[in-house]
Amino acid sequence: MTNRRELALILFFSLAAALRVFIFSAGFPFFSNIDEDLHFDVIMQYSHARLPRSFDLLKEETLEWIVPYASPEFLATPDQFPGAKFPPPLWKQSPAEAAPELAATKAAWSTEINFESSQPPLYYALASVWWRIGQRIGLTGIQSLYWIRFLNVPLIAIVVWLGYVTARTIAPERVDLRIGVPMLLAFIPQNVFYAMNNDVLSPICFGALFLCVWQWLRAKTPGFSLGALTGLAIAATYLTKLSNLPLIAVALVAIIGKLFSNMRQRPSAGLMALAALILCAAIPVVSWMIWTKYQFGDLTGSGTKITLLGWTRKPFADWLHHPIFTSRGFWVFWSELITNFWRGEVRWHGRPLSWQVTDGFYAISSLVVLGAAIIGLRKRAGFSTFQRQAIGIATLSFVTSVGFLALLSIQFDFGSCINPSRGHPYFTSGRLLSGALIPFALLYVYGVSSLLRRVSAVLPLVVLGAIVVFVTTSEVLINRVVFASEHNWFHR
């Protein structure tokens, strides 16, 4: 494949991903069950250059947007309303008609505490600027809300390009990776990209850090600029989402391991780069930690949140009694987490937007492919040391992120919390793995290639193409119901 044709194909994948995110973002009404109202509340505060200082109730200004535009279709069912039919949107009714329902809806939303208030600031700062741009160009009402969602359109296109650059950097001679990785990223049906939330920025930030790690692995003597860029990427990854911490840890281990190896031969090699990395990462990260400690009581802001949610830490001796250590419990954790990672967690009429066939495919294929990737690395099949290190770090990044959620699952008694709960004590929010999206795509495509490349060099791409068609078709069939909603952008 010529370079020009390949770039055209990657551009097509990026545009297809952007179009998909635009259509589905417009198809879903507000405010989805994945805490979209809480994220919007934080965005509103940042838009006034005001950082949250505690876990408060939703702000009055936020309620003025939520109450008229929120749809009951995510968690309620039609039979809960007169005539077994959802009422028309409040923003389409006259003030006199809507007044009683507006008052009742506001009373219901006014009791909600914003547990996202202590989240790192990067996404909210970006989204608040984007929101202000929308207002400057004249967007109002429901269009102004959708404008914030449409920020995800350029973000997903960037994710696809980062996936391509990553695959090309690691294995420029492998067309299956160069094409397969961005193709999978373009069509993975994760509905977290159809809502306002800080998870959508994680793949970009860690994707940039991922690329920096490869430069450390390749460089004989890393320079100051590489150290500075890596430090900034670490800071951006941390300041986007705290669940990215395992990914940062893996990146740092890889960088430090490579640096120590160089220093044994040239003691001064890389010290300036390391100093730049520490400086550029520490200043923004430590500054945010100090702010969080001062405002929320601890360095991450999670202590008070855990208390408000009613969670308590279990004694270490009780950790091993968790059901995740049984075969059935492990499968429940893995299957729910990986299906949520592939397709998301949005509910419709109180039920997940899912299909048992595709859910089974996500859980089983991911486990098989992960095993194939690990076996392929052990066999050293046609890859250089650098390439095996890169695939190994991608695999370790994803596995460590999954392990982090398993650790959170076993160490808490979740009290009266709904999800996770005492009866179902599993952290299975797949969106918390969003930072590992590019590493996952890399190891998934590599695993498919490990299984099929011996049969034919083009067979992996054919199979990946079939997978993309399958998951895209299922996404359309599963989510088509939302396009009939009177609350969405198409019915404005």
CSV table of C-alpha atoms in Angstrom, one decimal, residues 248-424:
chain,number,residue,atom,x,y,z
A,248,ILE,CA,1.2,6.4,34.5
A,249,ALA,CA,2.9,3.9,36.8
A,250,VAL,CA,3.6,1.5,33.9
A,251,ALA,CA,5.0,4.3,31.8
A,252,LEU,CA,7.3,5.5,34.6
A,253,VAL,CA,8.5,1.9,35.2
A,254,ALA,CA,9.4,1.5,31.5
A,255,ILE,CA,11.2,4.9,31.4
A,256,ILE,CA,13.1,4.4,34.6
A,257,GLY,CA,14.1,0.8,33.5
A,258,LYS,CA,15.4,2.1,30.2
A,259,LEU,CA,17.2,5.0,31.9
A,260,PHE,CA,19.0,2.8,34.4
A,261,SER,CA,20.1,0.5,31.6
A,262,ASN,CA,21.6,3.5,29.8
A,263,MET,CA,23.3,4.9,32.9
A,264,ARG,CA,25.2,1.6,33.5
A,265,GLN,CA,27.0,2.4,30.2
A,266,ARG,CA,27.1,6.2,30.4
A,267,PRO,CA,26.4,7.4,33.9
A,268,SER,CA,25.4,10.9,32.8
A,269,ALA,CA,23.1,9.8,30.0
A,270,GLY,CA,19.6,11.0,30.3
A,271,LEU,CA,19.9,12.9,33.6
A,272,MET,CA,18.9,16.2,32.0
A,273,ALA,CA,15.9,14.4,30.4
A,274,LEU,CA,14.9,12.9,33.7
A,275,ALA,CA,15.2,16.3,35.4
A,276,ALA,CA,13.0,17.9,32.8
A,277,LEU,CA,10.5,15.0,33.1
A,278,ILE,CA,10.3,15.4,36.9
A,279,LEU,CA,10.0,19.2,36.8
A,280,CYS,CA,7.3,19.3,34.1
A,281,ALA,CA,5.3,16.5,35.7
A,282,ALA,CA,5.7,17.5,39.3
A,283,ILE,CA,4.8,21.2,39.1
A,284,PRO,CA,1.2,20.8,37.8
A,285,VAL,CA,0.5,17.5,39.5
A,286,VAL,CA,1.7,18.6,43.0
A,287,SER,CA,0.0,21.9,42.6
A,288,TRP,CA,-3.3,20.1,42.0
A,289,MET,CA,-2.7,17.7,44.9
A,290,ILE,CA,-2.1,20.7,47.2
A,291,TRP,CA,-5.3,22.3,46.1
A,292,THR,CA,-7.3,19.1,46.5
A,293,LYS,CA,-5.8,18.5,50.0
A,294,TYR,CA,-6.7,22.0,51.0
A,295,GLN,CA,-10.3,21.9,49.6
A,296,PHE,CA,-11.3,18.2,49.9
A,297,GLY,CA,-9.2,16.9,52.8
A,298,ASP,CA,-6.8,14.6,51.0
A,299,LEU,CA,-4.4,14.5,48.0
A,300,THR,CA,-6.9,12.9,45.6
A,301,GLY,CA,-10.2,14.1,47.1
A,302,SER,CA,-11.5,10.6,47.3
A,303,GLY,CA,-11.6,10.2,51.1
A,304,THR,CA,-14.7,12.5,51.6
A,305,LYS,CA,-16.3,11.0,48.5
A,306,ILE,CA,-15.9,7.5,49.9
A,307,THR,CA,-17.5,8.6,53.2
A,308,LEU,CA,-20.4,10.3,51.5
A,309,LEU,CA,-21.0,7.2,49.3
A,310,GLY,CA,-21.2,5.0,52.5
A,311,TRP,CA,-18.2,2.8,51.6
A,312,THR,CA,-15.8,1.5,54.3
A,313,ARG,CA,-12.5,-0.2,53.9
A,314,LYS,CA,-12.4,-3.9,54.8
A,315,PRO,CA,-9.7,-5.4,56.9
A,316,PHE,CA,-7.0,-6.9,54.8
A,317,ALA,CA,-7.8,-10.4,56.0
A,318,ASP,CA,-11.2,-10.1,54.4
A,319,TRP,CA,-10.0,-9.3,51.0
A,320,LEU,CA,-9.4,-12.9,50.0
A,321,HIS,CA,-13.0,-13.8,50.8
A,322,HIS,CA,-14.2,-11.7,47.8
A,323,PRO,CA,-16.1,-13.7,45.1
A,324,ILE,CA,-13.6,-12.4,42.5
A,325,PHE,CA,-11.3,-15.2,43.6
A,326,THR,CA,-13.7,-17.8,42.4
A,327,SER,CA,-14.0,-18.9,38.8
A,328,ARG,CA,-17.6,-17.6,38.6
A,329,GLY,CA,-16.8,-14.4,40.4
A,330,PHE,CA,-13.8,-13.7,38.1
A,331,TRP,CA,-15.9,-14.3,35.0
A,332,VAL,CA,-18.6,-12.0,36.3
A,333,PHE,CA,-16.0,-9.2,36.9
A,334,TRP,CA,-14.2,-9.8,33.6
A,335,SER,CA,-17.3,-10.1,31.4
A,336,GLU,CA,-19.1,-7.1,32.8
A,337,LEU,CA,-16.0,-4.9,32.8
A,338,ILE,CA,-14.9,-5.8,29.3
A,339,THR,CA,-18.3,-5.5,27.7
A,340,ASN,CA,-18.7,-2.1,29.4
A,341,PHE,CA,-15.3,-1.2,28.0
A,342,TRP,CA,-16.3,-2.1,24.5
A,343,ARG,CA,-19.9,-0.7,24.4
A,344,GLY,CA,-20.4,1.5,27.4
A,345,GLU,CA,-22.9,1.7,30.2
A,346,VAL,CA,-25.7,3.9,29.0
A,347,ARG,CA,-29.1,2.5,30.0
A,348,TRP,CA,-32.4,3.1,28.2
A,349,HIS,CA,-35.8,2.6,29.8
A,350,GLY,CA,-33.9,1.3,32.8
A,351,ARG,CA,-32.0,-1.5,30.9
A,352,PRO,CA,-28.5,-1.6,29.4
A,353,LEU,CA,-28.3,-0.9,25.7
A,354,SER,CA,-26.8,-4.3,24.9
A,355,TRP,CA,-27.1,-7.5,23.0
A,356,GLN,CA,-26.2,-10.8,24.6
A,357,VAL,CA,-24.4,-12.1,21.5
A,358,THR,CA,-22.1,-9.1,21.1
A,359,ASP,CA,-21.5,-9.0,24.9
A,360,GLY,CA,-20.4,-12.6,24.8
A,361,PHE,CA,-18.1,-11.9,21.8
A,362,TYR,CA,-16.5,-8.9,23.6
A,363,ALA,CA,-15.7,-10.9,26.7
A,364,ILE,CA,-14.5,-14.1,25.1
A,365,SER,CA,-12.6,-12.6,22.1
A,366,SER,CA,-10.8,-10.1,24.4
A,367,LEU,CA,-9.7,-12.9,26.7
A,368,VAL,CA,-8.6,-15.2,23.8
A,369,VAL,CA,-6.8,-12.4,22.0
A,370,LEU,CA,-5.0,-11.2,25.2
A,371,GLY,CA,-3.7,-14.7,25.7
A,372,ALA,CA,-2.6,-15.0,22.1
A,373,ALA,CA,-0.8,-11.7,22.4
A,374,ILE,CA,1.1,-12.9,25.5
A,375,ILE,CA,2.0,-16.2,23.8
A,376,GLY,CA,3.1,-14.3,20.6
A,377,LEU,CA,5.5,-12.2,22.7
A,378,ARG,CA,7.0,-15.2,24.4
A,379,LYS,CA,7.6,-16.8,21.0
A,380,ARG,CA,9.3,-13.6,19.7
A,381,ALA,CA,7.6,-14.1,16.4
A,382,GLY,CA,9.3,-11.8,13.9
A,383,PHE,CA,9.5,-8.8,16.2
A,384,SER,CA,12.6,-6.9,17.3
A,385,THR,CA,13.4,-6.3,21.0
A,386,PHE,CA,12.0,-2.8,20.8
A,387,GLN,CA,8.7,-4.0,19.2
A,388,ARG,CA,8.3,-6.8,21.8
A,389,GLN,CA,8.9,-4.3,24.6
A,390,ALA,CA,6.3,-2.0,23.1
A,391,ILE,CA,3.6,-4.7,22.8
A,392,GLY,CA,4.5,-5.9,26.2
A,393,ILE,CA,4.1,-2.4,27.7
A,394,ALA,CA,0.7,-2.1,25.9
A,395,THR,CA,-0.4,-5.4,27.4
A,396,LEU,CA,0.9,-4.5,30.8
A,397,SER,CA,-0.9,-1.1,30.7
A,398,PHE,CA,-4.3,-2.7,30.0
A,399,VAL,CA,-3.8,-5.6,32.5
A,400,THR,CA,-2.7,-3.2,35.2
A,401,SER,CA,-5.7,-1.0,34.7
A,402,VAL,CA,-8.0,-4.0,35.0
A,403,GLY,CA,-6.1,-5.1,38.1
A,404,PHE,CA,-6.5,-1.7,39.6
A,405,LEU,CA,-10.3,-2.0,39.3
A,406,ALA,CA,-10.1,-5.5,40.7
A,407,LEU,CA,-8.2,-4.1,43.7
A,408,LEU,CA,-10.9,-1.4,44.3
A,409,SER,CA,-13.5,-4.2,44.1
A,410,ILE,CA,-12.0,-6.3,46.9
A,411,GLN,CA,-10.9,-3.6,49.4
A,412,PHE,CA,-14.3,-1.9,50.1
A,413,ASP,CA,-17.5,-2.8,51.8
A,414,PHE,CA,-20.0,-0.8,49.6
A,415,GLY,CA,-22.7,-0.5,52.2
A,416,SER,CA,-26.0,0.6,50.8
A,417,CYS,CA,-24.5,1.8,47.5
A,418,ILE,CA,-26.3,0.7,44.4
A,419,ASN,CA,-23.4,0.1,42.0
A,420,PRO,CA,-21.1,-1.4,43.2
A,421,SER,CA,-23.0,-3.0,46.0
A,422,ARG,CA,-22.6,-5.6,48.7
A,423,GLY,CA,-24.5,-8.1,46.6
A,424,HIS,CA,-22.5,-7.2,43.5
